[in-house]
């Protein structure tokens, strides 16, 4: 088609292209076999042009390129192939310096598409374009005038032209761009205004003197950058930090409208519903998301061939809950085995779990059979009427968040072990510690402590013995502390399975943990628990709450946005002081007093 060649031969006679648009350093997006660099000799002000095509990466993301790096962006007949033209233009505007130009051509839906959709001449076209029509002519029609208006805060429109050079009106049923010199395109030129970047505007918003000014500044940032996911994400964290949870729903609904092609936007919308406590609706959104964008589960065992459960009656039927994601998730969702019996009438509920959980789950409440992933891979799981992934259950199982406590505890220690004690520590309060999660977790940078030293203020107490339950990342640091502090014992090397961990926990008075599988196990056992949470944590901890409907014995301590963990540790220390001074003689009675302690610690 050589559309760049055709337009270059036309443009070189135009002094505006020669003296303004194609001056300095540029990037040519979607070059194919017809790069703009081939015609640089026609434009004396053009110093160099970087070519970008599929081999370099997604033209929507343009990863690896710095913002404001180019004097101009050129793209010929690429935009129609992308999943979101608006997001693409926004990203391309990021790449140019203030005062720089974005020069784009797209096929006109009447001249090229001939008013027919899907395109007869290029099946990969995802959108058709028109300069302006009062309503959509074709199913995926984009008004270029709307495209321009969407970026009016950051770019001025210098040119919108319908180019029909050498176009033959009589040749209605052929692709006139093949061979010859015919053009049937819309040419658009945007000039970037002297505006701050999205990052700079967000940084300025964070420095505003009061909450209302912060929110107003973020809304202004969104007006400038409505197609930047980072703005939505940061604004979301700010709203949570300010306690304005209701506004987060509007924010993500707006994001879905502007970025409907992005999986992460839809996922945040679903997770936000869950975090707000609208469990069934949130999980239904998540289920629809998976149908649209299937993702790879972590399980190593393929599910069975018999039907997946999607809300059918389980009266008198059998069902197996299949391994899906992390260890903490499997512990959390184990509670649903009993609920499928009580609420849905299932006669038999089995569970397939990861191997480290196998022994622990065999002692779980009201589970009829437990299979390890290894057994599932070997085909040893008995036939059931249905199977279900854990995360699919809440989409079909009605839940009342404020009446879940009856299911606790559902995990139990299968044996008791004597905790190793050091001389002089007999009778001391026994507190378990976990300060890091698995580094492969997508939120680990937020949820894990940078070092065990963050908890040093807790270790000052000589009437408390601390037991590290840390495995993997952080284990070496725990060993160093155990060698240095008389009231710190490292149990990590002795823990091989979650049954080992449960046995140790059973002898402890309190668990202090970041958001890991150990925290879920402590909650499932009904152990008094302090959970240290980042500004944005897992949906199951919900928003703003300092208690957990899922784990009644848990107290939640959230780190505010833009702050370190010191404030959280100070509040946990106050909680520990109150907990240690309690007259309750046993862990069970201490657990019953956890709500009172939590109120004291959180003011």
Coordinates of C-alpha atoms in Angstrom, one line a residue:
X1 CA 0.0 0.0 0.0
X2 CA 2.9 2.4 0.8
X3 CA 0.7 5.0 2.4
X4 CA 3.7 6.7 4.0
X5 CA 5.4 7.1 0.5
X6 CA 2.2 8.6 -0.9
X7 CA 1.7 11.1 1.9
X8 CA 5.4 12.0 2.0
X9 CA 5.4 12.9 -1.7
X10 CA 2.4 15.1 -1.1
X11 CA 3.6 16.7 2.1
X12 CA 7.1 17.7 1.0
X13 CA 5.5 20.5 -1.1
X14 CA 3.8 21.8 2.0
X15 CA 6.0 24.3 3.9
X16 CA 4.2 23.6 7.2
X17 CA 5.3 19.9 7.1
X18 CA 8.8 20.9 6.0
X19 CA 9.3 23.8 8.5
X20 CA 7.2 22.7 11.5
X21 CA 5.8 19.2 11.7
X22 CA 8.7 17.2 10.5
X23 CA 11.5 19.0 12.3
X24 CA 14.0 17.5 14.8
X25 CA 13.9 14.0 16.2
X26 CA 10.9 11.8 15.7
X27 CA 9.4 8.4 16.0
X28 CA 7.5 6.6 13.3
X29 CA 4.9 4.1 14.8
X30 CA 3.6 1.2 12.8
X31 CA 6.2 1.5 10.0
X32 CA 5.6 -1.9 8.3
X33 CA 7.7 -2.0 5.1
X34 CA 7.3 1.7 4.4
X35 CA 9.2 3.7 7.1
X36 CA 9.2 7.5 7.1
X37 CA 13.0 7.4 7.4
X38 CA 13.1 6.4 3.7
X39 CA 11.8 9.9 2.8
X40 CA 13.8 12.0 5.3
X41 CA 15.7 13.6 2.4
X42 CA 12.4 15.4 1.5
X43 CA 12.4 17.2 4.8
X44 CA 15.6 19.1 5.5
X45 CA 14.7 19.8 9.2
X46 CA 14.2 16.1 10.0
X47 CA 17.3 15.1 12.0
X48 CA 16.5 11.4 12.6
X49 CA 13.5 9.1 12.9
X50 CA 13.2 6.0 15.1
X51 CA 11.1 3.2 13.5
X52 CA 8.7 1.3 15.7
X53 CA 6.8 -1.7 14.7
X54 CA 5.6 -5.0 16.2
X55 CA 9.2 -6.2 16.7
X56 CA 9.7 -3.3 19.1
X57 CA 6.5 -3.8 21.1
X58 CA 2.9 -2.8 21.5
X59 CA 2.1 0.5 19.8
X60 CA -0.5 1.1 22.6
X61 CA 2.0 0.9 25.4
X62 CA 5.3 2.0 23.8
X63 CA 7.2 0.5 26.7
X64 CA 10.8 1.4 27.2
X65 CA 10.5 4.9 25.8
X66 CA 10.8 8.0 27.9
X67 CA 8.1 10.7 27.9
X68 CA 8.9 14.0 26.1
X69 CA 11.7 12.4 24.2
X70 CA 10.7 13.4 20.6
X71 CA 9.9 16.5 18.6
X72 CA 7.3 14.6 16.6
X73 CA 5.4 11.4 16.4
X74 CA 4.3 10.0 13.0
X75 CA 1.9 7.1 12.5
X76 CA 0.4 6.1 9.2
X77 CA -2.5 3.6 9.1
X78 CA -1.7 2.0 12.5
X79 CA -4.3 3.5 14.8
X80 CA -7.1 1.4 13.3
X81 CA -5.3 -1.8 14.3
X82 CA -5.1 -1.0 18.0
X83 CA -7.6 -1.9 20.7
X84 CA -8.1 1.7 22.0
X85 CA -7.4 4.6 19.6
X86 CA -7.9 7.1 22.4
X87 CA -5.4 5.4 24.8
X88 CA -2.9 5.3 21.9
X89 CA -3.2 9.0 21.1
X90 CA -2.7 9.8 24.8
X91 CA 0.4 7.6 24.9
X92 CA 1.8 9.1 21.7
X93 CA 1.3 12.6 23.1
X94 CA 3.3 11.6 26.1
X95 CA 6.2 10.9 23.8
X96 CA 6.5 14.4 22.3
X97 CA 7.9 17.5 24.0
X98 CA 5.7 20.4 24.7
X99 CA 5.2 22.2 21.4
X100 CA 5.8 18.9 19.5
X101 CA 3.5 17.3 17.0
X102 CA 1.6 14.1 16.6
X103 CA 0.9 13.4 12.9
X104 CA -1.6 10.6 12.3
X105 CA -3.4 9.2 9.2
X106 CA -6.3 6.7 9.4
X107 CA -8.5 5.3 6.7
X108 CA -11.8 7.1 6.2
X109 CA -14.8 4.8 6.7
X110 CA -16.5 6.0 3.6
X111 CA -13.6 6.3 1.2
X112 CA -11.8 3.2 2.3
X113 CA -14.2 1.0 4.2
X114 CA -16.9 1.9 1.7
X115 CA -19.4 2.1 4.6
X116 CA -19.1 -1.6 5.3
X117 CA -18.1 -3.2 8.6
X118 CA -16.2 -5.4 9.3
X119 CA -13.7 -4.0 6.8
X120 CA -13.8 -5.9 3.5
X121 CA -10.2 -5.0 2.7
X122 CA -8.4 -5.5 6.0
X123 CA -9.8 -7.9 8.6
X124 CA -7.4 -6.7 11.2
X125 CA -9.0 -3.2 11.4
X126 CA -10.6 -2.8 14.8
X127 CA -12.0 0.6 14.3
X128 CA -13.2 2.8 11.4
X129 CA -12.9 6.6 11.3
X130 CA -14.9 9.6 10.2
X131 CA -14.2 13.3 10.7
X132 CA -17.7 13.7 12.3
X133 CA -21.1 12.1 12.1
X134 CA -24.0 12.7 14.4
X135 CA -24.2 9.0 15.2
X136 CA -22.1 5.9 14.5
X137 CA -22.4 4.9 10.9
X138 CA -20.4 1.7 11.5
X139 CA -20.3 -0.5 14.5
X140 CA -16.8 0.5 15.5
X141 CA -16.9 4.1 14.2
X142 CA -14.7 6.8 15.8
X143 CA -15.4 10.4 15.2
X144 CA -12.0 12.1 14.8
X145 CA -13.6 15.3 16.2
X146 CA -14.3 13.4 19.4
X147 CA -10.7 12.1 19.5
X148 CA -9.4 15.7 19.2
X149 CA -11.8 17.0 21.9
X150 CA -10.7 14.3 24.3
X151 CA -7.2 15.7 24.4
X152 CA -8.1 19.4 24.2
X153 CA -6.5 20.0 27.6
X154 CA -3.1 18.8 26.5
X155 CA -3.1 19.3 22.7
X156 CA -4.3 21.8 20.2
X157 CA -5.7 20.5 16.9
X158 CA -3.8 22.1 14.0
X159 CA -5.2 20.0 11.1
X160 CA -8.0 17.6 10.3
X161 CA -8.1 16.9 6.5
X162 CA -9.9 14.4 4.4
X163 CA -7.3 13.3 1.9
X164 CA -8.7 12.0 -1.4
X165 CA -5.8 12.5 -3.8
X166 CA -6.2 10.5 -7.0
X167 CA -9.3 8.9 -5.5
X168 CA -11.7 7.6 -8.1
X169 CA -15.4 8.0 -7.0
X170 CA -16.5 5.5 -9.6
X171 CA -14.3 2.6 -8.3
X172 CA -16.6 1.9 -5.4
X173 CA -15.9 -1.8 -4.8
X174 CA -12.1 -2.0 -4.8
X175 CA -9.3 -1.1 -2.4
X176 CA -7.8 1.9 -4.2
X177 CA -4.8 2.0 -1.9
X178 CA -3.4 -1.1 -3.5
X179 CA -1.1 0.1 -6.3
X180 CA -1.3 3.5 -7.8
X181 CA -1.2 6.8 -5.9
X182 CA -4.8 7.0 -4.4
X183 CA -5.2 8.2 -0.8
X184 CA -8.4 7.9 1.0
X185 CA -7.6 8.9 4.5
X186 CA -8.1 11.4 7.4
X187 CA -5.0 13.3 8.3
X188 CA -4.8 14.6 11.8
X189 CA -2.1 16.8 13.4
X190 CA -2.1 17.6 17.2
X191 CA 0.3 20.1 18.8
X192 CA 1.2 19.4 22.4
X193 CA 0.4 22.3 24.8
X194 CA 2.8 23.5 27.4
X195 CA 1.4 21.3 30.1
X196 CA 2.7 19.4 33.1
X197 CA 3.0 15.6 32.8
X198 CA 0.6 13.3 34.5
X199 CA 3.3 12.4 37.0
X200 CA 4.0 16.1 37.8
X201 CA 0.3 16.9 38.2
X202 CA -0.1 13.9 40.6
X203 CA 2.9 15.0 42.6
X204 CA 1.5 18.5 42.9
X205 CA -1.9 17.1 43.9
X206 CA -0.3 15.1 46.8
X207 CA 1.1 18.3 48.1
X208 CA -2.2 20.2 48.4
X209 CA -3.0 21.5 51.9
X210 CA -6.3 19.7 52.6
X211 CA -8.3 16.7 51.5
X212 CA -10.7 18.6 49.2
X213 CA -7.9 20.4 47.4
X214 CA -6.2 17.0 46.9
X215 CA -9.3 15.5 45.4
X216 CA -9.9 18.5 43.2
X217 CA -6.3 18.4 41.9
X218 CA -6.6 14.7 41.0
X219 CA -9.9 15.3 39.2
X220 CA -8.1 18.0 37.2
X221 CA -5.3 15.5 36.4
X222 CA -7.9 13.1 35.1
X223 CA -9.4 15.8 32.9
X224 CA -6.0 16.1 31.3
X225 CA -5.1 12.4 31.3
X226 CA -8.3 10.4 31.1
X227 CA -6.5 7.5 29.3
X228 CA -3.7 7.0 31.9
X229 CA -4.2 4.0 34.1
X230 CA -1.6 5.3 36.5
X231 CA -3.8 8.3 37.3
X232 CA -6.8 6.2 38.1
X233 CA -4.8 3.9 40.3
X234 CA -3.1 6.7 42.3
X235 CA -6.4 8.6 42.7
X236 CA -8.0 5.4 43.9
X237 CA -5.3 5.0 46.6
X238 CA -5.7 8.7 47.6
X239 CA -9.5 8.3 48.0
X240 CA -9.0 5.2 50.2
X241 CA -6.5 7.0 52.3
X242 CA -9.0 9.9 52.8
X243 CA -11.7 7.4 53.7
X244 CA -13.8 8.4 50.6
X245 CA -14.6 4.9 49.7
X246 CA -18.0 5.6 48.0
X247 CA -16.2 7.7 45.4
X248 CA -13.9 4.8 44.3
X249 CA -16.8 3.1 42.6
X250 CA -17.5 6.1 40.4
X251 CA -13.8 6.4 39.6
X252 CA -13.5 2.8 38.4
X253 CA -16.8 3.0 36.4
X254 CA -15.3 6.0 34.6
X255 CA -12.1 4.1 34.0
X256 CA -13.9 1.2 32.4
X257 CA -15.6 3.6 30.1
X258 CA -12.3 5.2 29.0
X259 CA -10.2 2.1 29.0
X260 CA -12.5 -0.8 28.1
X261 CA -9.7 -2.7 26.5
X262 CA -7.6 -3.0 29.7
X263 CA -7.9 -6.1 31.8
X264 CA -6.4 -4.4 34.9
X265 CA -9.2 -1.7 34.8
X266 CA -11.9 -4.3 34.8
X267 CA -10.1 -6.3 37.5
X268 CA -9.8 -3.3 39.8
X269 CA -13.5 -2.6 39.3
X270 CA -14.4 -6.1 40.4
X271 CA -11.9 -6.1 43.3
X272 CA -13.2 -2.7 44.4
X273 CA -16.7 -4.1 44.7
X274 CA -15.4 -6.9 46.8
X275 CA -13.4 -4.5 48.9
X276 CA -16.6 -2.5 49.5
X277 CA -18.3 -5.6 50.8
X278 CA -20.5 -6.2 47.7
X279 CA -19.1 -9.7 47.5
X280 CA -21.6 -11.4 45.1
X281 CA -21.6 -8.5 42.6
X282 CA -17.8 -8.2 42.7
X283 CA -17.3 -11.9 42.1
X284 CA -19.8 -11.8 39.2
X285 CA -17.8 -9.0 37.6
X286 CA -14.7 -11.1 38.1
X287 CA -16.3 -14.1 36.5
X288 CA -17.3 -12.1 33.5
X289 CA -13.8 -10.7 33.3
X290 CA -12.3 -14.2 33.2
X291 CA -14.6 -15.2 30.4
X292 CA -13.4 -12.2 28.4
X293 CA -9.7 -12.5 29.3
X294 CA -8.9 -16.1 30.5
X295 CA -5.9 -16.2 32.7
X296 CA -3.6 -18.9 33.8
X297 CA -4.3 -20.4 37.1
X298 CA -1.4 -21.4 39.4
X299 CA -2.6 -24.9 40.0
X300 CA -0.6 -27.7 38.4
X301 CA -3.6 -30.0 38.3
X302 CA -6.0 -29.7 35.4
X303 CA -9.7 -29.7 36.5
X304 CA -11.9 -32.7 35.7
X305 CA -14.1 -33.2 32.7
X306 CA -17.4 -33.3 34.5
X307 CA -19.4 -30.0 34.8
X308 CA -18.1 -26.9 36.5
X309 CA -20.5 -25.6 39.1
X310 CA -22.2 -22.3 38.3
X311 CA -24.9 -22.0 40.8
X312 CA -26.9 -25.2 40.1
X313 CA -28.7 -26.9 43.0
X314 CA -26.4 -29.0 45.0
X315 CA -29.2 -30.7 47.0
X316 CA -28.0 -34.3 47.4
X317 CA -25.0 -33.7 45.0
X318 CA -21.3 -33.9 45.4
X319 CA -18.8 -31.2 44.6
X320 CA -15.0 -30.8 44.7
X321 CA -13.3 -27.5 45.3
X322 CA -10.3 -27.4 43.0
X323 CA -6.8 -25.9 43.7
X324 CA -6.5 -22.6 42.0
X325 CA -4.1 -19.9 43.3
X326 CA -2.0 -19.2 46.4
X327 CA -1.7 -21.1 49.7
X328 CA -3.4 -18.3 51.6
X329 CA -6.3 -18.3 49.1
X330 CA -6.8 -22.0 49.6
X331 CA -6.9 -21.6 53.4
X332 CA -9.3 -18.7 53.1
X333 CA -11.7 -20.4 50.8
X334 CA -11.7 -23.7 52.7
X335 CA -14.5 -22.2 54.8
X336 CA -16.8 -22.6 51.8
X337 CA -16.8 -26.4 52.1
X338 CA -19.2 -26.2 55.1
X339 CA -21.2 -23.4 53.5
X340 CA -21.8 -25.4 50.4
X341 CA -23.4 -28.0 52.7
X342 CA -25.4 -25.7 54.9
X343 CA -26.6 -23.2 52.3
X344 CA -26.6 -25.2 49.1
X345 CA -27.5 -28.7 50.4
X346 CA -24.4 -30.5 49.1
X347 CA -24.2 -34.0 50.4
X348 CA -20.4 -34.4 49.9
X349 CA -17.7 -31.8 49.6
X350 CA -14.1 -32.6 48.7
X351 CA -11.1 -30.3 48.4
X352 CA -8.1 -30.5 46.2
X353 CA -5.2 -28.5 47.8
X354 CA -1.5 -27.9 47.3
X355 CA 0.7 -30.4 48.8
X356 CA 2.0 -28.4 51.9
X357 CA -1.7 -28.0 53.0
X358 CA -2.7 -31.6 52.7
X359 CA -2.2 -32.8 56.3
X360 CA -3.7 -29.6 57.7
X361 CA -6.8 -29.8 55.5
X362 CA -7.4 -33.4 56.5
X363 CA -8.3 -32.1 59.9
X364 CA -10.5 -29.3 58.6
X365 CA -14.1 -29.0 59.8
X366 CA -16.8 -30.7 57.6
X367 CA -14.6 -31.6 54.7
X368 CA -15.5 -35.1 53.4
X369 CA -12.3 -35.8 51.5
X370 CA -9.0 -34.1 50.8
X371 CA -6.8 -34.7 47.8
X372 CA -3.3 -33.2 47.2
X373 CA -2.5 -31.7 43.8
X374 CA -0.1 -34.6 43.4
X375 CA -3.0 -37.0 43.8
X376 CA -5.1 -35.0 41.4
X377 CA -2.4 -35.1 38.8
X378 CA -2.3 -38.9 39.2
X379 CA -6.0 -39.1 38.5
X380 CA -6.9 -40.2 42.1
X381 CA -9.7 -37.8 42.7
X382 CA -13.1 -39.6 42.9
X383 CA -15.9 -38.7 40.5
X384 CA -18.1 -35.8 41.7
X385 CA -21.3 -34.3 40.3
X386 CA -19.5 -30.9 40.0
X387 CA -16.2 -29.2 40.5
X388 CA -15.5 -25.5 41.2
X389 CA -12.6 -23.1 41.5
X390 CA -12.6 -21.4 45.0
X391 CA -12.9 -17.9 43.5
X392 CA -16.0 -18.8 41.6
X393 CA -17.9 -19.9 44.7
X394 CA -18.9 -16.4 46.0
X395 CA -20.5 -15.5 42.7
X396 CA -23.2 -18.0 43.4
X397 CA -23.2 -18.4 47.2
X398 CA -25.1 -15.7 49.1
X399 CA -23.0 -14.3 51.9
X400 CA -23.8 -12.1 54.8
X401 CA -20.5 -10.6 55.9
X402 CA -21.6 -9.8 59.4
X403 CA -22.7 -13.4 60.1
X404 CA -19.6 -15.4 59.1
X405 CA -18.1 -16.0 62.5
X406 CA -19.9 -19.3 63.0
X407 CA -17.5 -20.9 60.6
X408 CA -14.5 -20.1 62.7
X409 CA -12.4 -22.1 63.5
X410 CA -12.3 -24.4 60.5
X411 CA -8.6 -25.2 60.6
X412 CA -7.1 -27.1 63.5
X413 CA -3.7 -28.2 64.8
X414 CA -3.5 -31.9 64.3
X415 CA -0.9 -32.3 67.0
X416 CA 0.7 -30.3 69.8
X417 CA 4.4 -29.6 70.0
X418 CA 6.4 -28.1 72.8
X419 CA 7.8 -24.8 71.7
X420 CA 11.6 -24.4 72.3
X421 CA 12.1 -22.1 75.2
X422 CA 15.2 -20.3 76.4
X423 CA 16.1 -20.0 80.1
X424 CA 14.1 -17.4 82.0
X425 CA 11.4 -17.2 79.5
X426 CA 8.9 -19.6 81.1
X427 CA 5.5 -18.0 81.4
X428 CA 6.3 -15.2 79.0
X429 CA 3.7 -14.1 76.4
X430 CA 4.3 -16.1 73.2
X431 CA 4.0 -14.1 70.0
X432 CA 4.5 -15.4 66.5
X433 CA 6.0 -13.2 63.8
X434 CA 5.9 -13.2 60.0
X435 CA 7.3 -10.1 58.3
X436 CA 7.6 -11.0 54.6
X437 CA 5.6 -12.8 52.0
X438 CA 6.7 -14.6 48.8
X439 CA 8.5 -12.1 46.6
X440 CA 6.7 -13.5 43.5
X441 CA 3.4 -12.1 44.8
X442 CA 2.1 -9.2 42.6
X443 CA 1.6 -7.0 45.7
X444 CA 4.6 -8.1 47.7
X445 CA 6.4 -4.8 47.4
X446 CA 3.5 -3.2 49.2
X447 CA 2.7 -5.9 51.7
X448 CA 6.1 -7.1 53.0
X449 CA 8.3 -5.3 55.4
X450 CA 11.7 -4.2 54.1
X451 CA 13.4 -5.7 57.1
X452 CA 12.7 -7.4 60.4
X453 CA 14.3 -4.3 62.0
X454 CA 11.0 -2.5 61.3
X455 CA 9.6 -4.4 64.2
X456 CA 12.4 -3.6 66.6
X457 CA 10.2 -1.5 68.9
X458 CA 8.2 -4.6 69.7
X459 CA 11.2 -6.7 70.6
X460 CA 12.1 -4.3 73.4
X461 CA 9.7 -6.1 75.7
X462 CA 11.5 -8.6 77.9
X463 CA 8.2 -10.2 79.1
X464 CA 7.4 -11.5 75.6
X465 CA 9.0 -14.3 73.7
X466 CA 8.8 -13.8 69.9
X467 CA 8.8 -16.8 67.6
X468 CA 9.6 -16.3 63.9
X469 CA 7.5 -18.4 61.6
X470 CA 9.2 -16.9 58.6
X471 CA 10.0 -19.2 55.7
X472 CA 11.8 -18.3 52.4
X473 CA 12.5 -14.6 52.0
X474 CA 13.6 -13.1 55.3
X475 CA 14.6 -16.5 56.9
X476 CA 18.3 -15.6 57.1
X477 CA 17.5 -12.3 58.9
X478 CA 15.2 -14.1 61.4
X479 CA 18.1 -16.5 62.1
X480 CA 20.4 -13.5 62.8
X481 CA 17.9 -12.0 65.2
X482 CA 17.5 -15.4 67.0
X483 CA 21.3 -15.5 67.6
X484 CA 21.3 -11.9 68.9
X485 CA 18.1 -11.4 71.0
X486 CA 17.4 -13.5 74.1
X487 CA 13.6 -13.2 73.6
X488 CA 13.6 -14.2 69.9
X489 CA 13.4 -17.8 68.6
X490 CA 13.5 -18.8 65.0
X491 CA 11.1 -21.7 64.3
X492 CA 11.4 -21.3 60.5
X493 CA 13.8 -24.2 59.9
X494 CA 11.5 -26.6 61.8
X495 CA 8.4 -25.9 59.7
X496 CA 8.0 -28.2 56.7
X497 CA 4.2 -28.2 56.3
X498 CA 1.3 -26.0 57.4
X499 CA 0.5 -28.7 60.0
X500 CA 3.8 -27.9 61.6
X501 CA 2.9 -24.2 61.5
X502 CA -0.5 -24.8 63.0
X503 CA 1.0 -26.9 65.8
X504 CA 3.3 -24.1 66.8
X505 CA 0.5 -21.5 66.5
X506 CA -1.7 -23.5 68.8
X507 CA 0.8 -22.9 71.6
X508 CA 1.1 -19.2 71.0
X509 CA -1.0 -16.3 72.5
X510 CA -0.8 -13.9 69.5
X511 CA 0.3 -13.8 65.9
X512 CA 1.6 -10.7 64.3
X513 CA 1.9 -11.0 60.5
X514 CA 1.9 -9.2 57.2
X515 CA -0.7 -10.3 54.7
X516 CA 0.4 -13.9 54.0
X517 CA -0.8 -17.4 54.2
X518 CA 0.2 -17.5 57.8
X519 CA -2.2 -14.7 58.6
X520 CA -5.0 -16.6 56.9
X521 CA -4.1 -19.8 58.9
X522 CA -4.1 -17.9 62.2
X523 CA -7.5 -16.4 61.4
X524 CA -8.9 -19.7 60.3
X525 CA -7.8 -21.2 63.6
X526 CA -9.3 -18.4 65.5
X527 CA -6.0 -17.3 67.0
X528 CA -5.6 -13.7 68.2
X529 CA -4.0 -12.0 65.2
X530 CA -2.6 -8.6 64.2
X531 CA -2.4 -8.1 60.4
X532 CA -0.1 -5.4 59.1
X533 CA -1.7 -4.1 55.9
X534 CA -0.4 -1.8 53.1
X535 CA -2.4 1.2 51.8
X536 CA -4.0 -1.1 49.3
X537 CA -4.2 -4.7 50.3
X538 CA -6.2 -7.7 49.3
X539 CA -9.9 -7.4 48.9
X540 CA -10.6 -9.7 51.8
X541 CA -9.5 -7.1 54.3
X542 CA -12.0 -4.6 52.9
X543 CA -11.6 -0.9 53.3
X544 CA -11.2 1.2 56.5
X545 CA -12.1 -1.6 58.8
X546 CA -9.9 -2.5 61.8
X547 CA -11.6 -5.8 62.2
X548 CA -12.4 -8.7 59.8
X549 CA -15.8 -10.3 59.2
X550 CA -13.9 -13.3 57.9
X551 CA -11.6 -13.7 60.9
X552 CA -13.2 -12.4 64.1
X553 CA -10.0 -12.8 66.1
X554 CA -8.1 -10.4 63.7
X555 CA -7.1 -6.8 64.3
X556 CA -6.1 -4.9 61.2
X557 CA -3.5 -2.2 61.1
X558 CA -3.3 -0.2 57.9
X559 CA -0.3 1.8 56.7
X560 CA -1.5 5.2 55.4
X561 CA -0.4 6.3 51.9
X562 CA 2.9 8.1 51.7
X563 CA 3.9 6.9 55.2
X564 CA 6.3 4.2 56.3
X565 CA 5.5 1.4 58.7
X566 CA 6.5 3.2 61.9
X567 CA 3.0 4.4 62.7
X568 CA 1.6 0.9 62.2
X569 CA 4.3 -0.6 64.4
X570 CA 3.6 2.0 67.1
X571 CA -0.1 1.1 67.1
X572 CA 0.7 -2.7 67.1
X573 CA 3.0 -2.0 70.1
X574 CA 0.1 -0.3 71.9
X575 CA -2.1 -3.3 71.1
X576 CA 0.6 -5.7 72.4
X577 CA 0.9 -3.7 75.6
X578 CA -2.9 -4.0 76.2
X579 CA -2.9 -7.6 75.2
X580 CA 0.0 -8.5 77.5
X581 CA -1.5 -6.7 80.5
X582 CA -4.8 -8.5 80.1
X583 CA -5.8 -10.6 83.0
X584 CA -7.2 -13.3 80.7
X585 CA -5.5 -16.5 81.7
X586 CA -5.6 -18.3 78.4
X587 CA -5.5 -17.7 74.7
X588 CA -9.2 -18.4 74.2
X589 CA -10.2 -15.7 76.6
X590 CA -7.6 -13.3 75.2
X591 CA -9.2 -13.9 71.8
X592 CA -12.6 -13.0 73.2
X593 CA -11.1 -9.7 74.4
X594 CA -9.5 -8.9 71.1
X595 CA -12.2 -6.4 70.0
X596 CA -11.6 -4.3 73.2
X597 CA -7.9 -4.3 72.7
X598 CA -8.3 -3.3 69.1
X599 CA -10.4 -0.3 70.1
X600 CA -7.7 0.8 72.5
X601 CA -4.9 0.5 70.0
X602 CA -6.8 2.3 67.2
X603 CA -8.2 5.1 69.4

